[in-house]
Amino acid sequence: MSVKNMMIADPVLLTAEMRAIEHLTTLLPEPPRLMEKAGLAAAQIICDQLHKKSHHILVLAGPGNNGGDAFVVARYLKEWENTVTVVFHGDRNRVPPDAKQAMQAWLEIGGEILADIPDGKQDWDAVIDGIFGIGLNLSQSRPIDGKYREWVDTVNQMNIPIVALDIPSGLGSDDGCIYGTAIRATLTVTFIGFKPGLFTNFGPECCGTIVLRDLNILLPSPPEPRIWLLNHRLANSLLPPPRPLNSHKGSFGNVAILGGSTGMIGAALMAGRSALHLGAGRVYLGLLAENAPSVDFSQPELMLRTPSELFSLNSLSCLVVGPGLGQSTQALLLLETALHSEFTLVLDADALNLIALYPDLARNLSQRNIPTILTPHPAEAARLLHIDTATVQNDRMHAVHQISRSFNCYVVLKGAGSICCFPDGKRYLNTSGNPGLSTAGTGDVLAGIIGALIVQGLNPGQALLLAVYLHGAAADHLLQKNHGPVGMVASEVIGVARLLLNQWIYQNENSSNPLHDSV
């Protein structure tokens, strides 16, 4: 990733990094009052989101600093002539010093503190969730239970906006896991920096719209981030350039797809069509099935070969292995040949399963000096790591890093909030995509897109990031067009991805060229 791209990307901070930043602010000559700044920022956003002058707002304050943020929000909302009901459960004498100060400031303006959410119907306009903040994780935290669980379950049933402070209570900041139960927010106002749990695993379900307020913290030597957001701004910086008028099919590279065993020919065809429609100059298919067709009549531009012929193609620069590959002896031998080849590889589906099964293949993969991209879903990732799928999902950030480090590869761990990891440990959280991608063939389409972008001149990291974001963005476009994700199919994604890629590449060129509409 270039320095330019790194400057464009938005950093994402683990809990330990957040704690380090908070500590460093206390060492400044004039330490900022972070809780006060966070509460004020959230209160302003809440008032902007609610479109009438006076509101009746329920504020849930927990026993820690997140509860302190909630007391600050409550104070500002009350001062701005809103009706505010604050509930707090716990020992007031045991809250942290800053939170105790915020609680006292609330009481000093005449605010009251209730021990529980009032019974009966209330005409609240919004709920503010300040029960728990960052720091929930599998090893240190117990699930939310007791009175706090009652609060969470109660407000989740209210048909009103729920605003979470920093992160929805019950959601793991680093892993996106749910600890017992979790607030389902309509809006999450997060402070200082983005957190991984907002974007992966259950995060997209719990957070609603995410708004960042960095609180204008200026540190002389802030911690160096290792995780970034993969959003449209970053994807737009990775686009291939507009095509020169004086070009030919050889200008845009040659990619091959190896797979398509008996009963799974469609997977290889899908990957091949995806590579073709996303701009590869030539696309070859090596199909393993005994009854493999000699031509794809629906896409005759694809060049079908025997699997062994692919390795003798002199002009080939990228080989996608896995769509419909199967786990036969032939598949095993072909994958072994691929791992010893000079091609950049994209390994998907059964290529990953075979590597998980055969230690020699895993060793050959880890010793490759040529870039390789792995595209596992959680179950395939679990097989590669020899653990169960639940363990992968409980710490997706660690799992993808472990795979990348073990095999010295670029990796995308697919799923809600797909995570891309580079061999140097840098990770990127994808912000596009929806449940419509939970259908057969979408992984084959993604593999084909990655291959197409590589042969058009993007380096493996750039190709992986752009392909993952573009793949999800195409699904998001279809979600809007079809008014939902139900029935979305992989072949639809290909055409929309092509449309978006062309729009993104050429919109800036066309908007700056006064002659582009004159012919």
Short mmCIF file of C-alpha atoms in Angstrom, two decimals:
data_model
loop_
_atom_site.label_atom_id
_atom_site.label_comp_id
_atom_site.label_asym_id
_atom_site.label_seq_id
_atom_site.Cartn_x
_atom_site.Cartn_y
_atom_site.Cartn_z
CA MET A 1 0.00 0.00 0.00
CA SER A 2 1.47 3.37 -1.02
CA VAL A 3 1.97 6.31 1.35
CA LYS A 4 -0.76 8.15 -0.56
CA ASN A 5 -3.25 5.34 0.03
CA MET A 6 -2.32 5.13 3.71
CA MET A 7 -3.05 8.85 4.10
CA ILE A 8 -6.47 8.39 2.50
CA ALA A 9 -7.44 5.43 4.67
CA ASP A 10 -9.28 5.96 7.96
CA PRO A 11 -7.55 4.25 10.90
CA VAL A 12 -9.33 1.74 13.14
CA LEU A 13 -8.18 1.36 16.74
CA LEU A 14 -8.08 -1.68 18.99
CA THR A 15 -9.00 -1.23 22.65
CA ALA A 16 -5.34 -1.30 23.71
CA GLU A 17 -4.57 1.47 21.22
CA MET A 18 -7.52 3.51 22.48
CA ARG A 19 -6.31 3.13 26.06
CA ALA A 20 -2.83 4.20 25.00
CA ILE A 21 -4.20 7.36 23.35
CA GLU A 22 -6.30 8.17 26.41
CA HIS A 23 -3.22 7.76 28.61
CA LEU A 24 -1.08 9.94 26.36
CA THR A 25 -3.63 12.76 26.58
CA THR A 26 -3.18 12.83 30.36
CA LEU A 27 0.53 13.59 29.82
CA LEU A 28 -0.11 16.68 27.72
CA PRO A 29 0.68 20.08 29.27
CA GLU A 30 -3.03 20.91 29.16
CA PRO A 31 -4.89 17.57 29.12
CA PRO A 32 -8.22 17.78 27.29
CA ARG A 33 -11.39 16.88 29.18
CA LEU A 34 -12.25 13.94 26.96
CA MET A 35 -15.47 12.97 28.71
CA GLU A 36 -16.81 16.51 28.49
CA LYS A 37 -15.87 16.81 24.82
CA ALA A 38 -17.39 13.42 23.97
CA GLY A 39 -20.64 14.15 25.77
CA LEU A 40 -21.00 17.56 24.13
CA ALA A 41 -20.30 16.13 20.66
CA ALA A 42 -22.88 13.37 21.13
CA ALA A 43 -25.49 15.76 22.51
CA GLN A 44 -25.11 18.02 19.48
CA ILE A 45 -25.54 15.11 17.09
CA ILE A 46 -28.61 13.87 18.95
CA CYS A 47 -30.27 17.27 18.72
CA ASP A 48 -29.41 17.51 15.03
CA GLN A 49 -30.98 14.10 14.38
CA LEU A 50 -34.25 14.85 16.19
CA HIS A 51 -36.31 17.34 14.25
CA LYS A 52 -38.26 19.27 16.87
CA LYS A 53 -37.29 21.79 19.51
CA SER A 54 -38.00 19.88 22.72
CA HIS A 55 -37.53 16.16 23.25
CA HIS A 56 -38.19 13.63 25.97
CA ILE A 57 -35.08 11.48 26.16
CA LEU A 58 -34.23 8.38 28.21
CA VAL A 59 -30.55 8.10 29.18
CA LEU A 60 -29.09 4.79 30.39
CA ALA A 61 -25.90 5.33 32.42
CA GLY A 62 -23.62 2.45 33.34
CA PRO A 63 -21.05 2.13 36.13
CA GLY A 64 -17.96 3.13 34.13
CA ASN A 65 -16.69 5.96 31.97
CA ASN A 66 -19.29 5.23 29.30
CA GLY A 67 -21.85 6.08 31.97
CA GLY A 68 -19.92 9.29 32.59
CA ASP A 69 -20.30 10.18 28.92
CA ALA A 70 -24.03 9.56 29.32
CA PHE A 71 -24.28 11.96 32.28
CA VAL A 72 -22.54 14.67 30.24
CA VAL A 73 -24.94 14.11 27.34
CA ALA A 74 -27.89 14.27 29.74
CA ARG A 75 -26.65 17.55 31.24
CA TYR A 76 -26.31 19.28 27.89
CA LEU A 77 -29.66 18.00 26.66
CA LYS A 78 -31.36 19.28 29.82
CA GLU A 79 -29.63 22.66 29.54
CA TRP A 80 -30.94 22.87 25.99
CA GLU A 81 -34.51 22.59 27.31
CA ASN A 82 -35.13 18.90 26.68
CA THR A 83 -36.85 16.63 29.19
CA VAL A 84 -34.32 14.03 30.27
CA THR A 85 -34.83 10.85 32.33
CA VAL A 86 -31.60 9.30 33.61
CA VAL A 87 -31.41 5.79 35.04
CA PHE A 88 -28.33 4.40 36.78
CA HIS A 89 -27.80 1.02 38.40
CA GLY A 90 -24.92 0.41 40.76
CA ASP A 91 -22.89 1.94 43.56
CA ARG A 92 -22.43 5.67 42.99
CA ASN A 93 -19.32 5.67 45.16
CA ARG A 94 -17.52 3.13 42.99
CA VAL A 95 -17.72 4.87 39.62
CA PRO A 96 -14.41 6.17 38.15
CA PRO A 97 -13.37 9.73 39.11
CA ASP A 98 -14.27 11.42 35.82
CA ALA A 99 -17.63 9.65 35.68
CA LYS A 100 -18.33 10.62 39.31
CA GLN A 101 -17.60 14.25 38.42
CA ALA A 102 -20.00 14.03 35.45
CA MET A 103 -22.67 12.51 37.68
CA GLN A 104 -22.26 15.29 40.23
CA ALA A 105 -22.50 17.96 37.52
CA TRP A 106 -25.79 16.39 36.42
CA LEU A 107 -27.17 16.52 39.95
CA GLU A 108 -26.04 20.13 40.39
CA ILE A 109 -28.28 21.35 37.58
CA GLY A 110 -31.28 19.70 39.18
CA GLY A 111 -31.06 16.37 37.37
CA GLU A 112 -32.50 13.28 38.99
CA ILE A 113 -31.24 9.71 38.88
CA LEU A 114 -33.68 6.79 38.80
CA ALA A 115 -32.71 3.24 39.71
CA ASP A 116 -34.68 1.67 36.85
CA ILE A 117 -36.55 2.43 33.66
CA PRO A 118 -40.00 3.71 34.68
CA ASP A 119 -42.90 1.30 34.16
CA GLY A 120 -45.76 2.08 31.83
CA LYS A 121 -45.97 3.82 28.51
CA GLN A 122 -43.61 6.78 28.13
CA ASP A 123 -43.49 9.27 25.28
CA TRP A 124 -39.73 9.21 24.83
CA ASP A 125 -38.34 10.49 21.55
CA ALA A 126 -35.00 8.67 21.85
CA VAL A 127 -32.87 6.48 24.10
CA ILE A 128 -29.20 7.17 24.84
CA ASP A 129 -27.14 4.03 25.54
CA GLY A 130 -24.24 4.72 27.90
CA ILE A 131 -24.26 1.43 29.80
CA PHE A 132 -20.94 -0.11 28.70
CA GLY A 133 -18.26 1.16 26.35
CA ILE A 134 -15.16 -0.41 24.84
CA GLY A 135 -13.30 -3.25 26.46
CA LEU A 136 -15.71 -6.16 26.27
CA ASN A 137 -13.84 -9.24 25.09
CA LEU A 138 -14.08 -13.00 25.31
CA SER A 139 -11.29 -13.52 27.84
CA GLN A 140 -12.06 -10.75 30.33
CA SER A 141 -15.79 -10.01 30.26
CA ARG A 142 -18.80 -11.88 31.44
CA PRO A 143 -22.02 -11.63 29.44
CA ILE A 144 -24.42 -8.79 30.22
CA ASP A 145 -26.97 -10.06 32.70
CA GLY A 146 -29.29 -8.97 35.49
CA LYS A 147 -30.64 -5.43 35.48
CA TYR A 148 -28.46 -4.34 32.54
CA ARG A 149 -29.82 -7.17 30.40
CA GLU A 150 -33.36 -6.10 31.31
CA TRP A 151 -32.54 -2.57 30.17
CA VAL A 152 -31.06 -3.72 26.87
CA ASP A 153 -33.98 -6.03 26.09
CA THR A 154 -36.49 -3.33 27.04
CA VAL A 155 -35.07 -0.54 24.87
CA ASN A 156 -34.52 -2.89 21.92
CA GLN A 157 -38.30 -3.37 21.85
CA MET A 158 -38.99 0.37 21.77
CA ASN A 159 -39.84 1.69 18.33
CA ILE A 160 -37.78 4.86 18.75
CA PRO A 161 -34.24 5.94 17.84
CA ILE A 162 -31.48 4.46 20.02
CA VAL A 163 -28.17 6.31 20.13
CA ALA A 164 -25.16 4.35 21.39
CA LEU A 165 -22.21 6.21 22.87
CA ASP A 166 -18.87 4.95 21.50
CA ILE A 167 -20.14 1.40 20.86
CA PRO A 168 -23.48 -0.35 21.50
CA SER A 169 -23.50 -1.91 24.97
CA GLY A 170 -22.87 -5.64 24.79
CA LEU A 171 -20.90 -5.46 21.54
CA GLY A 172 -17.20 -6.34 21.69
CA SER A 173 -15.11 -3.37 20.60
CA ASP A 174 -12.31 -5.49 19.12
CA ASP A 175 -14.25 -8.50 17.85
CA GLY A 176 -17.87 -7.53 17.13
CA CYS A 177 -19.11 -10.40 19.31
CA ILE A 178 -22.28 -10.09 21.37
CA TYR A 179 -21.74 -10.66 25.08
CA GLY A 180 -25.07 -12.02 26.28
CA THR A 181 -27.17 -9.34 24.61
CA ALA A 182 -26.50 -6.07 22.84
CA ILE A 183 -28.15 -2.76 22.10
CA ARG A 184 -29.49 -2.49 18.55
CA ALA A 185 -28.71 1.15 17.88
CA THR A 186 -30.03 3.33 15.12
CA LEU A 187 -27.04 5.63 15.48
CA THR A 188 -23.64 5.08 17.08
CA VAL A 189 -21.51 8.09 17.96
CA THR A 190 -17.99 6.77 18.38
CA PHE A 191 -15.15 8.81 19.86
CA ILE A 192 -11.46 9.39 19.02
CA GLY A 193 -11.31 6.62 16.37
CA PHE A 194 -13.26 3.81 14.74
CA LYS A 195 -13.27 0.41 16.46
CA PRO A 196 -13.10 -2.97 14.67
CA GLY A 197 -16.23 -4.29 16.37
CA LEU A 198 -18.33 -1.59 14.74
CA PHE A 199 -17.77 -3.07 11.30
CA THR A 200 -17.35 -6.84 11.53
CA ASN A 201 -19.22 -9.88 12.88
CA PHE A 202 -22.39 -8.55 14.61
CA GLY A 203 -21.27 -4.92 14.47
CA PRO A 204 -23.17 -3.98 11.30
CA GLU A 205 -26.39 -5.35 12.87
CA CYS A 206 -25.98 -3.45 16.14
CA CYS A 207 -24.56 -0.06 15.19
CA GLY A 208 -26.90 1.53 12.68
CA THR A 209 -25.36 4.67 11.21
CA ILE A 210 -21.86 5.30 12.56
CA VAL A 211 -20.61 8.83 13.19
CA LEU A 212 -17.05 9.52 14.32
CA ARG A 213 -16.05 12.45 16.50
CA ASP A 214 -12.26 12.50 16.93
CA LEU A 215 -12.46 15.13 19.72
CA ASN A 216 -9.58 17.04 18.10
CA ILE A 217 -6.90 15.21 20.04
CA LEU A 218 -3.42 16.30 18.96
CA LEU A 219 -0.63 14.03 20.21
CA PRO A 220 3.05 14.52 19.34
CA SER A 221 3.59 10.76 18.83
CA PRO A 222 0.28 8.89 18.51
CA PRO A 223 0.30 5.06 18.29
CA GLU A 224 0.78 3.82 14.73
CA PRO A 225 -2.44 2.16 13.53
CA ARG A 226 -2.34 -1.27 11.92
CA ILE A 227 -5.99 -1.45 10.86
CA TRP A 228 -7.90 0.77 8.42
CA LEU A 229 -11.37 1.10 6.96
CA LEU A 230 -11.96 -0.14 3.44
CA ASN A 231 -14.53 2.38 2.25
CA HIS A 232 -15.32 4.17 -0.99
CA ARG A 233 -12.67 6.82 -0.42
CA LEU A 234 -9.92 4.21 -0.15
CA ALA A 235 -11.32 2.10 -3.00
CA ASN A 236 -11.43 5.16 -5.24
CA SER A 237 -7.70 5.69 -4.69
CA LEU A 238 -6.94 2.17 -5.96
CA LEU A 239 -8.68 2.33 -9.35
CA PRO A 240 -6.81 1.42 -12.53
CA PRO A 241 -6.31 4.39 -14.85
CA PRO A 242 -8.63 5.10 -17.79
CA ARG A 243 -7.76 2.98 -20.79
CA PRO A 244 -5.69 4.60 -23.52
CA LEU A 245 -7.33 4.86 -26.93
CA ASN A 246 -4.40 3.05 -28.51
CA SER A 247 -4.79 -0.27 -26.68
CA HIS A 248 -5.51 -3.92 -27.50
CA LYS A 249 -6.49 -7.11 -25.68
CA GLY A 250 -2.89 -7.77 -24.76
CA SER A 251 -2.81 -4.50 -22.85
CA PHE A 252 -5.06 -5.80 -20.10
CA GLY A 253 -3.54 -9.10 -19.14
CA ASN A 254 -4.39 -12.77 -19.17
CA VAL A 255 -5.96 -14.65 -16.28
CA ALA A 256 -6.81 -18.34 -15.98
CA ILE A 257 -9.35 -20.15 -13.81
CA LEU A 258 -8.60 -23.70 -12.68
CA GLY A 259 -11.56 -25.68 -11.36
CA GLY A 260 -14.91 -26.92 -12.59
CA SER A 261 -14.90 -30.57 -11.62
CA THR A 262 -17.90 -32.79 -12.35
CA GLY A 263 -21.07 -31.22 -11.02
CA MET A 264 -19.33 -27.91 -10.29
CA ILE A 265 -18.54 -26.54 -13.74
CA GLY A 266 -20.73 -23.53 -13.03
CA ALA A 267 -18.38 -22.27 -10.33
CA ALA A 268 -15.45 -22.00 -12.75
CA LEU A 269 -17.65 -20.48 -15.46
CA MET A 270 -18.89 -17.88 -12.95
CA ALA A 271 -15.33 -16.94 -11.99
CA GLY A 272 -14.30 -16.77 -15.64
CA ARG A 273 -17.22 -14.58 -16.63
CA SER A 274 -16.51 -12.33 -13.69
CA ALA A 275 -12.87 -11.90 -14.72
CA LEU A 276 -13.90 -11.18 -18.31
CA HIS A 277 -16.56 -8.61 -17.45
CA LEU A 278 -14.27 -6.85 -14.99
CA GLY A 279 -11.71 -6.10 -17.63
CA ALA A 280 -9.20 -8.91 -18.16
CA GLY A 281 -7.91 -8.94 -21.74
CA ARG A 282 -8.09 -12.73 -22.05
CA VAL A 283 -9.62 -15.33 -19.75
CA TYR A 284 -8.75 -19.03 -19.93
CA LEU A 285 -10.61 -21.83 -18.17
CA GLY A 286 -9.14 -25.19 -17.28
CA LEU A 287 -12.06 -27.48 -16.40
CA LEU A 288 -11.51 -30.76 -14.58
CA ALA A 289 -14.85 -32.40 -15.42
CA GLU A 290 -14.68 -35.38 -17.79
CA ASN A 291 -17.66 -34.03 -19.73
CA ALA A 292 -16.39 -30.46 -19.72
CA PRO A 293 -17.71 -28.35 -22.61
CA SER A 294 -15.33 -27.11 -25.27
CA VAL A 295 -17.05 -23.73 -25.42
CA ASP A 296 -19.25 -21.63 -23.15
CA PHE A 297 -22.07 -20.72 -25.51
CA SER A 298 -23.37 -18.11 -23.08
CA GLN A 299 -19.93 -16.51 -22.95
CA PRO A 300 -17.98 -17.65 -26.03
CA GLU A 301 -15.21 -15.14 -25.33
CA LEU A 302 -13.90 -17.49 -22.63
CA MET A 303 -11.13 -19.76 -23.90
CA LEU A 304 -11.53 -23.31 -22.61
CA ARG A 305 -8.49 -25.52 -22.22
CA THR A 306 -7.53 -28.73 -20.46
CA PRO A 307 -6.22 -28.03 -16.95
CA SER A 308 -2.65 -29.01 -17.78
CA GLU A 309 -2.58 -26.61 -20.76
CA LEU A 310 -2.94 -23.61 -18.45
CA PHE A 311 0.58 -24.07 -17.10
CA SER A 312 2.11 -23.79 -20.57
CA LEU A 313 0.52 -20.39 -21.34
CA ASN A 314 3.51 -18.07 -21.60
CA SER A 315 1.56 -14.83 -21.30
CA LEU A 316 -0.40 -15.81 -18.20
CA SER A 317 0.21 -13.64 -15.13
CA CYS A 318 -2.49 -14.72 -12.68
CA LEU A 319 -4.08 -18.09 -11.93
CA VAL A 320 -7.28 -18.48 -9.89
CA VAL A 321 -7.47 -21.97 -8.37
CA GLY A 322 -10.44 -23.41 -6.54
CA PRO A 323 -13.88 -22.56 -7.99
CA GLY A 324 -15.50 -25.98 -8.31
CA LEU A 325 -12.08 -27.68 -8.02
CA GLY A 326 -13.15 -30.62 -5.88
CA GLN A 327 -10.76 -32.71 -3.81
CA SER A 328 -9.81 -35.50 -6.22
CA THR A 329 -6.29 -36.76 -6.80
CA GLN A 330 -6.22 -34.75 -10.02
CA ALA A 331 -7.21 -31.60 -8.13
CA LEU A 332 -4.49 -32.25 -5.57
CA LEU A 333 -1.79 -32.66 -8.23
CA LEU A 334 -2.90 -29.57 -10.14
CA LEU A 335 -2.88 -27.45 -6.99
CA GLU A 336 0.61 -28.71 -6.18
CA THR A 337 1.74 -27.69 -9.68
CA ALA A 338 0.14 -24.27 -9.21
CA LEU A 339 1.96 -23.71 -5.92
CA HIS A 340 5.29 -24.36 -7.68
CA SER A 341 4.42 -22.09 -10.61
CA GLU A 342 5.60 -18.54 -11.25
CA PHE A 343 2.05 -17.16 -11.39
CA THR A 344 0.42 -14.86 -8.89
CA LEU A 345 -2.24 -17.10 -7.34
CA VAL A 346 -5.76 -16.52 -6.05
CA LEU A 347 -6.79 -19.56 -4.00
CA ASP A 348 -10.45 -20.14 -3.18
CA ALA A 349 -12.88 -22.87 -2.09
CA ASP A 350 -11.49 -26.41 -2.45
CA ALA A 351 -7.96 -25.12 -3.03
CA LEU A 352 -8.11 -23.92 0.57
CA ASN A 353 -9.66 -27.15 1.80
CA LEU A 354 -6.90 -29.19 0.18
CA ILE A 355 -4.22 -27.00 1.78
CA ALA A 356 -5.89 -27.55 5.13
CA LEU A 357 -5.86 -31.33 4.57
CA TYR A 358 -2.31 -31.80 3.27
CA PRO A 359 0.65 -30.41 5.28
CA ASP A 360 2.95 -30.59 2.24
CA LEU A 361 0.69 -28.21 0.33
CA ALA A 362 0.55 -25.86 3.32
CA ARG A 363 4.34 -25.86 3.53
CA ASN A 364 4.70 -25.21 -0.20
CA LEU A 365 2.27 -22.32 0.09
CA SER A 366 4.09 -20.72 3.00
CA GLN A 367 7.41 -20.97 1.14
CA ARG A 368 6.21 -19.27 -2.06
CA ASN A 369 8.09 -16.11 -3.03
CA ILE A 370 5.38 -15.00 -5.43
CA PRO A 371 2.25 -13.24 -4.14
CA THR A 372 -0.73 -15.42 -3.23
CA ILE A 373 -4.22 -14.35 -2.18
CA LEU A 374 -6.47 -16.58 -0.05
CA THR A 375 -10.23 -15.98 0.10
CA PRO A 376 -11.67 -18.17 2.90
CA HIS A 377 -15.12 -17.95 4.43
CA PRO A 378 -15.18 -18.66 8.20
CA ALA A 379 -15.49 -22.45 7.85
CA GLU A 380 -12.56 -22.60 5.41
CA ALA A 381 -10.56 -20.33 7.70
CA ALA A 382 -11.25 -22.71 10.59
CA ARG A 383 -9.96 -25.64 8.55
CA LEU A 384 -6.79 -23.75 7.66
CA LEU A 385 -6.17 -22.98 11.34
CA HIS A 386 -7.36 -26.40 12.57
CA ILE A 387 -9.89 -24.84 14.93
CA ASP A 388 -13.68 -24.60 14.89
CA THR A 389 -15.70 -21.97 13.07
CA ALA A 390 -17.02 -20.42 16.28
CA THR A 391 -13.46 -19.71 17.41
CA VAL A 392 -12.76 -17.93 14.13
CA GLN A 393 -15.90 -15.82 14.44
CA ASN A 394 -15.17 -14.98 18.08
CA ASP A 395 -11.98 -13.20 17.00
CA ARG A 396 -12.05 -12.56 13.27
CA MET A 397 -9.32 -9.93 13.50
CA HIS A 398 -6.89 -12.41 15.03
CA ALA A 399 -7.92 -15.31 12.78
CA VAL A 400 -7.26 -13.46 9.53
CA HIS A 401 -3.93 -12.22 10.86
CA GLN A 402 -2.95 -15.74 11.90
CA ILE A 403 -3.74 -17.17 8.45
CA SER A 404 -1.81 -14.41 6.71
CA ARG A 405 1.19 -14.87 8.98
CA SER A 406 1.15 -18.69 8.78
CA PHE A 407 1.08 -18.82 4.99
CA ASN A 408 2.78 -15.49 4.14
CA CYS A 409 -0.24 -14.55 2.01
CA TYR A 410 -2.76 -11.82 1.40
CA VAL A 411 -6.06 -12.97 2.93
CA VAL A 412 -9.69 -11.88 2.94
CA LEU A 413 -11.80 -13.46 5.65
CA LYS A 414 -15.26 -13.19 4.14
CA GLY A 415 -18.45 -12.54 6.07
CA ALA A 416 -20.25 -9.58 7.61
CA GLY A 417 -17.51 -6.97 7.58
CA SER A 418 -14.96 -8.88 5.50
CA ILE A 419 -11.40 -8.36 6.74
CA CYS A 420 -8.42 -8.13 4.40
CA CYS A 421 -4.96 -8.80 5.82
CA PHE A 422 -1.57 -8.26 4.18
CA PRO A 423 1.55 -10.35 4.89
CA ASP A 424 2.99 -7.46 6.93
CA GLY A 425 0.00 -7.60 9.30
CA LYS A 426 -1.90 -4.56 8.04
CA ARG A 427 -5.66 -5.17 8.06
CA TYR A 428 -8.59 -3.50 6.34
CA LEU A 429 -12.25 -3.71 7.37
CA ASN A 430 -14.68 -3.67 4.46
CA THR A 431 -17.72 -1.41 4.77
CA SER A 432 -19.69 -2.59 1.72
CA GLY A 433 -21.91 -5.62 1.21
CA ASN A 434 -25.11 -7.09 2.62
CA PRO A 435 -26.83 -10.48 3.21
CA GLY A 436 -27.66 -10.78 -0.49
CA LEU A 437 -24.10 -12.09 -0.94
CA SER A 438 -25.01 -15.12 1.21
CA THR A 439 -25.71 -17.27 -1.81
CA ALA A 440 -23.86 -19.78 -3.98
CA GLY A 441 -21.39 -18.39 -6.49
CA THR A 442 -20.64 -14.99 -5.00
CA GLY A 443 -17.24 -16.21 -3.79
CA ASP A 444 -16.43 -17.38 -7.33
CA VAL A 445 -17.38 -13.93 -8.62
CA LEU A 446 -15.06 -12.27 -6.08
CA ALA A 447 -12.16 -14.54 -7.04
CA GLY A 448 -12.65 -13.64 -10.69
CA ILE A 449 -12.71 -9.91 -9.92
CA ILE A 450 -9.46 -10.17 -7.97
CA GLY A 451 -7.78 -11.98 -10.85
CA ALA A 452 -9.02 -9.45 -13.39
CA LEU A 453 -7.68 -6.49 -11.43
CA ILE A 454 -4.28 -8.13 -10.93
CA VAL A 455 -3.74 -8.71 -14.65
CA GLN A 456 -4.75 -5.10 -15.35
CA GLY A 457 -1.74 -3.92 -13.38
CA LEU A 458 -2.83 -3.55 -9.77
CA ASN A 459 -0.54 -5.08 -7.21
CA PRO A 460 -2.04 -7.94 -5.16
CA GLY A 461 -2.90 -5.77 -2.17
CA GLN A 462 -4.58 -3.11 -4.27
CA ALA A 463 -6.47 -5.72 -6.29
CA LEU A 464 -7.70 -7.48 -3.17
CA LEU A 465 -8.98 -4.31 -1.50
CA LEU A 466 -10.64 -2.89 -4.59
CA ALA A 467 -12.24 -6.23 -5.50
CA VAL A 468 -13.64 -6.81 -2.01
CA TYR A 469 -15.12 -3.32 -1.80
CA LEU A 470 -16.44 -3.38 -5.38
CA HIS A 471 -18.01 -6.81 -4.86
CA GLY A 472 -19.89 -5.55 -1.80
CA ALA A 473 -20.82 -2.25 -3.45
CA ALA A 474 -22.39 -4.13 -6.37
CA ALA A 475 -24.50 -6.09 -3.89
CA ASP A 476 -25.50 -2.84 -2.18
CA HIS A 477 -26.60 -1.42 -5.53
CA LEU A 478 -28.72 -4.50 -6.15
CA LEU A 479 -30.14 -4.27 -2.63
CA GLN A 480 -31.54 -0.84 -3.43
CA LYS A 481 -32.75 -1.83 -6.87
CA ASN A 482 -34.52 -4.98 -5.62
CA HIS A 483 -35.73 -3.41 -2.35
CA GLY A 484 -34.00 -6.12 -0.33
CA PRO A 485 -31.44 -8.94 -0.40
CA VAL A 486 -33.78 -11.89 -0.93
CA GLY A 487 -33.14 -13.75 -4.18
CA MET A 488 -29.98 -11.88 -5.16
CA VAL A 489 -27.85 -14.19 -7.32
CA ALA A 490 -24.15 -14.16 -8.08
CA SER A 491 -24.49 -13.61 -11.82
CA GLU A 492 -26.30 -10.32 -11.15
CA VAL A 493 -23.33 -9.05 -9.18
CA ILE A 494 -21.01 -9.32 -12.18
CA GLY A 495 -22.85 -6.85 -14.38
CA VAL A 496 -23.35 -4.31 -11.61
CA ALA A 497 -19.70 -4.56 -10.56
CA ARG A 498 -18.68 -3.78 -14.17
CA LEU A 499 -21.06 -0.80 -14.21
CA LEU A 500 -19.70 0.62 -10.96
CA LEU A 501 -16.06 0.10 -11.93
CA ASN A 502 -16.57 2.03 -15.16
CA GLN A 503 -18.43 4.80 -13.34
CA TRP A 504 -15.71 5.16 -10.74
CA ILE A 505 -12.85 5.16 -13.26
CA TYR A 506 -14.40 7.56 -15.72
CA GLN A 507 -16.50 9.93 -13.61
CA ASN A 508 -13.54 12.17 -12.72
CA GLU A 509 -12.15 12.15 -16.25
CA ASN A 510 -15.54 12.99 -17.80
CA SER A 511 -16.37 15.69 -15.27
CA SER A 512 -13.07 17.47 -16.00
CA ASN A 513 -13.28 17.17 -19.81
CA PRO A 514 -15.53 19.85 -21.37
CA LEU A 515 -15.56 17.97 -24.70
CA HIS A 516 -16.76 14.59 -23.48
CA ASP A 517 -20.41 15.25 -24.44
CA SER A 518 -19.71 17.07 -27.70
CA VAL A 519 -19.51 14.16 -30.14
#
